[in-house]
Amino acid sequence: MSFSWLTCSLLLGTLCAGYSLGEAETRECVYYNDNWRTERTNQSGFERCEGEKDKRLHCYSSWLNSSGTIKLVKKGCWLDDFNCYDRQECVSMEENPQVFFCCCEGNYCNERFTHLPDLIGIGNRVKIRPPPRVPSLLNVLVYSLLPLCVLSLALVLALWMYRHRKPPYGHVDLSEDPGLTPPSPSVGLKPLQLLEIKARGRFGCVWKAQLMSEYVAVKVFPVQDKQSWINERDIFLTPGMRHENLLRYIAAEKHGSNLETELWLITEFHERGSLTDHLKGNTVSWGDLCHIAETMSRGLAYLHEDIPSYKGEGPKPTIAHRDFKSKNVMVRDDLSAIIGDFGLAVRFEPGKPPGDTHGQVGTRRYMAPEVLEGAINFQRDSFLRIDMYAMGLVLWELVSRCTVTDVGEYMLPFEEEIGQHPTLEDLQDVVVHKKMRPAIKDCWLKHPGFEPDV
C-alpha cells in the first residue's frame, strides 16, 4: 500500500513539476497563411515543427487590429526564441505594434491568441477570451504535492540551464575573431528574428534574419554612423532604384534610445554572400565569368543612368557608388551579380548641387589615381569614371580565378605588390608615382575572349 502511494506521488509530482515550469515540448502548431495564394501554400491546417536537436521549438500567431477588427496574418512554427520560453498561452505584450505577435510552447498553443493591454483597456470593442482556468483537482494536487514539485522543478531547471548555455542567436566564434563583437540587437519588430552575424564592415555588422517565412539581411549601424544610415536609406528610396542587379530594399528602422540606439537597414538576403566570398572559395568557368561580369556591369550602368521618368515615380537621377568593390557585390544562386552598400553613394540631380562630395572616400585599394592624388574634379562624369576604374579592378579579380587561365590563390588587386593591408602612402607610391596596375598575365591574353578587337 505504501509503495503504491509513493509511486503515485512520484508520477503526480512529475506531472505537477512539468505543469509548474510551463515548459512543454512543441511538435505541431496550428498553421495559417493569409497570403497563401501568392506564396502557393496551404491556407490553413497544422504544421510539423523541425529544428536543431538542442534548441526549443515554439508556435506563433501574428495578426492586425484595425479599429477592433481582427485580421489574422500567419500562424505556424517558430524557431528557438528566449522570449517564448515557459509561455503556454499565446499573449502579445507590446503596447501598440504595427503587427501583433505572440509565441508560446506546447502543441497547438497558438490556436488562441490575446493582446494583454486589451484586457485592461477601457471602451475597447475587442473581446479577448481569458486563459482557461486550471481545474480545481489540479490545484489540490499542486498544493498537496508542493515539496515534491519544487524538487522536481529544481532538477528540471538545472538540466535546462545546462542544455541552454548558448544564447539562441549569435553563432559567432569569438576565438576566430579577435575584434570586439558588436552588441546583439534586440528583436524589436516582430516577427523579425535575428539569427547570426554574417559580416562586419566600416559602418557596423550584417545579420542574417528571418522575417515571417523569408530570410532577410539586417545591416546594423551604431548611432554615431547615423549619417551613413540616412544616406543609404535615401539612396534606396530614390525613384527608379528597383532593378534586378541592385540590392532590393525592404525597410529602415530605429531601435533603442540614447546611447543604445541602433539603426537598422533591412534588405534581401543572399546565402552565397559577396563576390569576394565566392571567389575566395571557388573558381569560375568562362561562362560564369561572362555572366557575373555582364550582370555586374548592367547594374552599375543602370545606377549611373539618368532616367527622366520612371513608371510614374518621377525622374531617376544619376547615382555614383563611390565604394565599388567585390565585397559590395552580392551573388545570387544563379551567379547573377547584385550591387549593394550605398552608404557613400551620391546623387546628381539636374539643377541641384550633389551631396557630400569630398575626394578621398571609399576603400583605399580601389581608389582611382586621381582620388589618391587628391586631384579629382568634383563633377558628375569624374565620379562615374572613378566607379568604372574600381569595376576594372573587380574584373581583374574575376579573371584571376577563371579556369581558362592559370588559376592561383585568390588575391585582391595590388595584394602581390603591397600586401593585404596597404597604407594610403603605399597606394600613392604604386598607383600614382610608379603608375602600376595589377599584372595582366601572358596566359590570359592567349584566350580568345581576351583578344583585343582589331
PDB file of N, CA and C in Angstrom, residues 188-231:
ATOM      1  N   GLY A 188      13.173  43.696 -32.062  1.00  0.00           N
ATOM      2  CA  GLY A 188      12.138  44.682 -31.787  1.00  0.00           C
ATOM      3  C   GLY A 188      10.904  44.533 -32.641  1.00  0.00           C
ATOM      4  N   LEU A 189      11.058  44.369 -33.937  1.00  0.00           N
ATOM      5  CA  LEU A 189       9.915  44.307 -34.840  1.00  0.00           C
ATOM      6  C   LEU A 189       9.551  42.855 -35.069  1.00  0.00           C
ATOM      7  N   LYS A 190       8.502  42.398 -34.448  1.00  0.00           N
ATOM      8  CA  LYS A 190       8.033  41.046 -34.688  1.00  0.00           C
ATOM      9  C   LYS A 190       7.281  41.030 -36.001  1.00  0.00           C
ATOM     10  N   PRO A 191       7.325  39.912 -36.722  1.00  0.00           N
ATOM     11  CA  PRO A 191       8.058  38.689 -36.427  1.00  0.00           C
ATOM     12  C   PRO A 191       9.413  38.629 -37.136  1.00  0.00           C
ATOM     13  N   LEU A 192      10.275  39.610 -36.912  1.00  0.00           N
ATOM     14  CA  LEU A 192      11.640  39.616 -37.431  1.00  0.00           C
ATOM     15  C   LEU A 192      12.559  38.978 -36.397  1.00  0.00           C
ATOM     16  N   GLN A 193      13.225  37.896 -36.759  1.00  0.00           N
ATOM     17  CA  GLN A 193      14.053  37.151 -35.820  1.00  0.00           C
ATOM     18  C   GLN A 193      15.493  37.122 -36.318  1.00  0.00           C
ATOM     19  N   LEU A 194      16.408  37.725 -35.546  1.00  0.00           N
ATOM     20  CA  LEU A 194      17.821  37.732 -35.901  1.00  0.00           C
ATOM     21  C   LEU A 194      18.428  36.355 -35.642  1.00  0.00           C
ATOM     22  N   LEU A 195      19.259  35.883 -36.571  1.00  0.00           N
ATOM     23  CA  LEU A 195      19.800  34.529 -36.474  1.00  0.00           C
ATOM     24  C   LEU A 195      21.304  34.505 -36.226  1.00  0.00           C
ATOM     25  N   GLU A 196      22.107  35.137 -37.097  1.00  0.00           N
ATOM     26  CA  GLU A 196      23.554  35.098 -36.920  1.00  0.00           C
ATOM     27  C   GLU A 196      24.210  36.247 -37.664  1.00  0.00           C
ATOM     28  N   ILE A 197      25.379  36.664 -37.176  1.00  0.00           N
ATOM     29  CA  ILE A 197      26.151  37.710 -37.836  1.00  0.00           C
ATOM     30  C   ILE A 197      26.859  37.101 -39.043  1.00  0.00           C
ATOM     31  N   LYS A 198      26.693  37.731 -40.202  1.00  0.00           N
ATOM     32  CA  LYS A 198      27.305  37.228 -41.435  1.00  0.00           C
ATOM     33  C   LYS A 198      28.526  38.035 -41.847  1.00  0.00           C
ATOM     34  N   ALA A 199      28.588  39.318 -41.482  1.00  0.00           N
ATOM     35  CA  ALA A 199      29.717  40.148 -41.929  1.00  0.00           C
ATOM     36  C   ALA A 199      29.845  41.373 -41.033  1.00  0.00           C
ATOM     37  N   ARG A 200      31.059  41.930 -41.028  1.00  0.00           N
ATOM     38  CA  ARG A 200      31.307  43.203 -40.350  1.00  0.00           C
ATOM     39  C   ARG A 200      31.946  44.156 -41.340  1.00  0.00           C
ATOM     40  N   GLY A 201      31.558  45.406 -41.276  1.00  0.00           N
ATOM     41  CA  GLY A 201      32.094  46.387 -42.209  1.00  0.00           C
ATOM     42  C   GLY A 201      32.428  47.688 -41.514  1.00  0.00           C
ATOM     43  N   ARG A 202      32.654  48.699 -42.337  1.00  0.00           N
ATOM     44  CA  ARG A 202      33.058  50.005 -41.810  1.00  0.00           C
ATOM     45  C   ARG A 202      31.975  50.616 -40.926  1.00  0.00           C
ATOM     46  N   PHE A 203      30.705  50.405 -41.259  1.00  0.00           N
ATOM     47  CA  PHE A 203      29.623  51.073 -40.547  1.00  0.00           C
ATOM     48  C   PHE A 203      28.839  50.155 -39.620  1.00  0.00           C
ATOM     49  N   GLY A 204      29.315  48.951 -39.333  1.00  0.00           N
ATOM     50  CA  GLY A 204      28.574  48.081 -38.426  1.00  0.00           C
ATOM     51  C   GLY A 204      28.641  46.640 -38.878  1.00  0.00           C
ATOM     52  N   CYS A 205      27.605  45.874 -38.558  1.00  0.00           N
ATOM     53  CA  CYS A 205      27.587  44.453 -38.889  1.00  0.00           C
ATOM     54  C   CYS A 205      26.303  44.110 -39.635  1.00  0.00           C
ATOM     55  N   VAL A 206      26.322  42.968 -40.303  1.00  0.00           N
ATOM     56  CA  VAL A 206      25.182  42.496 -41.076  1.00  0.00           C
ATOM     57  C   VAL A 206      24.727  41.165 -40.496  1.00  0.00           C
ATOM     58  N   TRP A 207      23.426  41.084 -40.166  1.00  0.00           N
ATOM     59  CA  TRP A 207      22.835  39.869 -39.615  1.00  0.00           C
ATOM     60  C   TRP A 207      22.007  39.153 -40.681  1.00  0.00           C
ATOM     61  N   LYS A 208      22.018  37.839 -40.620  1.00  0.00           N
ATOM     62  CA  LYS A 208      21.001  37.043 -41.311  1.00  0.00           C
ATOM     63  C   LYS A 208      19.806  36.961 -40.382  1.00  0.00           C
ATOM     64  N   ALA A 209      18.617  37.240 -40.897  1.00  0.00           N
ATOM     65  CA  ALA A 209      17.415  37.265 -40.059  1.00  0.00           C
ATOM     66  C   ALA A 209      16.266  36.594 -40.797  1.00  0.00           C
ATOM     67  N   GLN A 210      15.216  36.290 -40.040  1.00  0.00           N
ATOM     68  CA  GLN A 210      14.030  35.681 -40.634  1.00  0.00           C
ATOM     69  C   GLN A 210      12.856  36.615 -40.425  1.00  0.00           C
ATOM     70  N   LEU A 211      12.230  37.026 -41.514  1.00  0.00           N
ATOM     71  CA  LEU A 211      11.047  37.878 -41.481  1.00  0.00           C
ATOM     72  C   LEU A 211       9.889  37.047 -42.007  1.00  0.00           C
ATOM     73  N   MET A 212       9.028  36.632 -41.098  1.00  0.00           N
ATOM     74  CA  MET A 212       7.976  35.669 -41.439  1.00  0.00           C
ATOM     75  C   MET A 212       8.636  34.429 -42.042  1.00  0.00           C
ATOM     76  N   SER A 213       8.354  34.096 -43.285  1.00  0.00           N
ATOM     77  CA  SER A 213       8.928  32.890 -43.894  1.00  0.00           C
ATOM     78  C   SER A 213      10.113  33.209 -44.801  1.00  0.00           C
ATOM     79  N   GLU A 214      10.588  34.457 -44.809  1.00  0.00           N
ATOM     80  CA  GLU A 214      11.646  34.896 -45.719  1.00  0.00           C
ATOM     81  C   GLU A 214      12.914  35.235 -44.946  1.00  0.00           C
ATOM     82  N   TYR A 215      14.064  34.807 -45.472  1.00  0.00           N
ATOM     83  CA  TYR A 215      15.338  35.243 -44.912  1.00  0.00           C
ATOM     84  C   TYR A 215      15.670  36.631 -45.449  1.00  0.00           C
ATOM     85  N   VAL A 216      16.133  37.528 -44.570  1.00  0.00           N
ATOM     86  CA  VAL A 216      16.499  38.886 -44.954  1.00  0.00           C
ATOM     87  C   VAL A 216      17.855  39.221 -44.325  1.00  0.00           C
ATOM     88  N   ALA A 217      18.463  40.296 -44.814  1.00  0.00           N
ATOM     89  CA  ALA A 217      19.703  40.812 -44.237  1.00  0.00           C
ATOM     90  C   ALA A 217      19.386  42.073 -43.441  1.00  0.00           C
ATOM     91  N   VAL A 218      19.925  42.176 -42.234  1.00  0.00           N
ATOM     92  CA  VAL A 218      19.730  43.355 -41.382  1.00  0.00           C
ATOM     93  C   VAL A 218      21.091  43.990 -41.132  1.00  0.00           C
ATOM     94  N   LYS A 219      21.306  45.157 -41.705  1.00  0.00           N
ATOM     95  CA  LYS A 219      22.550  45.888 -41.521  1.00  0.00           C
ATOM     96  C   LYS A 219      22.355  46.836 -40.340  1.00  0.00           C
ATOM     97  N   VAL A 220      23.170  46.658 -39.298  1.00  0.00           N
ATOM     98  CA  VAL A 220      23.013  47.405 -38.049  1.00  0.00           C
ATOM     99  C   VAL A 220      24.092  48.478 -37.958  1.00  0.00           C
ATOM    100  N   PHE A 221      23.651  49.743 -37.885  1.00  0.00           N
ATOM    101  CA  PHE A 221      24.562  50.879 -37.748  1.00  0.00           C
ATOM    102  C   PHE A 221      24.546  51.360 -36.297  1.00  0.00           C
ATOM    103  N   PRO A 222      25.699  51.629 -35.679  1.00  0.00           N
ATOM    104  CA  PRO A 222      25.675  52.320 -34.387  1.00  0.00           C
ATOM    105  C   PRO A 222      25.226  53.762 -34.580  1.00  0.00           C
ATOM    106  N   VAL A 223      24.782  54.386 -33.508  1.00  0.00           N
ATOM    107  CA  VAL A 223      24.175  55.710 -33.626  1.00  0.00           C
ATOM    108  C   VAL A 223      25.170  56.748 -34.149  1.00  0.00           C
ATOM    109  N   GLN A 224      26.476  56.545 -33.916  1.00  0.00           N
ATOM    110  CA  GLN A 224      27.449  57.529 -34.401  1.00  0.00           C
ATOM    111  C   GLN A 224      27.584  57.520 -35.917  1.00  0.00           C
ATOM    112  N   ASP A 225      27.087  56.479 -36.571  1.00  0.00           N
ATOM    113  CA  ASP A 225      27.102  56.422 -38.036  1.00  0.00           C
ATOM    114  C   ASP A 225      25.720  56.695 -38.622  1.00  0.00           C
ATOM    115  N   LYS A 226      24.967  57.544 -37.938  1.00  0.00           N
ATOM    116  CA  LYS A 226      23.611  57.857 -38.363  1.00  0.00           C
ATOM    117  C   LYS A 226      23.571  58.443 -39.771  1.00  0.00           C
ATOM    118  N   GLN A 227      24.545  59.291 -40.105  1.00  0.00           N
ATOM    119  CA  GLN A 227      24.527  59.948 -41.406  1.00  0.00           C
ATOM    120  C   GLN A 227      24.669  58.939 -42.540  1.00  0.00           C
ATOM    121  N   SER A 228      25.489  57.920 -42.343  1.00  0.00           N
ATOM    122  CA  SER A 228      25.650  56.898 -43.361  1.00  0.00           C
ATOM    123  C   SER A 228      24.361  56.103 -43.536  1.00  0.00           C
ATOM    124  N   TRP A 229      23.695  55.797 -42.411  1.00  0.00           N
ATOM    125  CA  TRP A 229      22.397  55.099 -42.468  1.00  0.00           C
ATOM    126  C   TRP A 229      21.358  55.930 -43.220  1.00  0.00           C
ATOM    127  N   ILE A 230      21.313  57.236 -42.914  1.00  0.00           N
ATOM    128  CA  ILE A 230      20.361  58.125 -43.598  1.00  0.00           C
ATOM    129  C   ILE A 230      20.660  58.176 -45.088  1.00  0.00           C
ATOM    130  N   ASN A 231      21.950  58.286 -45.422  1.00  0.00           N
ATOM    131  CA  ASN A 231      22.330  58.399 -46.829  1.00  0.00           C
ATOM    132  C   ASN A 231      21.962  57.131 -47.611  1.00  0.00           C
TER     133      ASN A 231
END
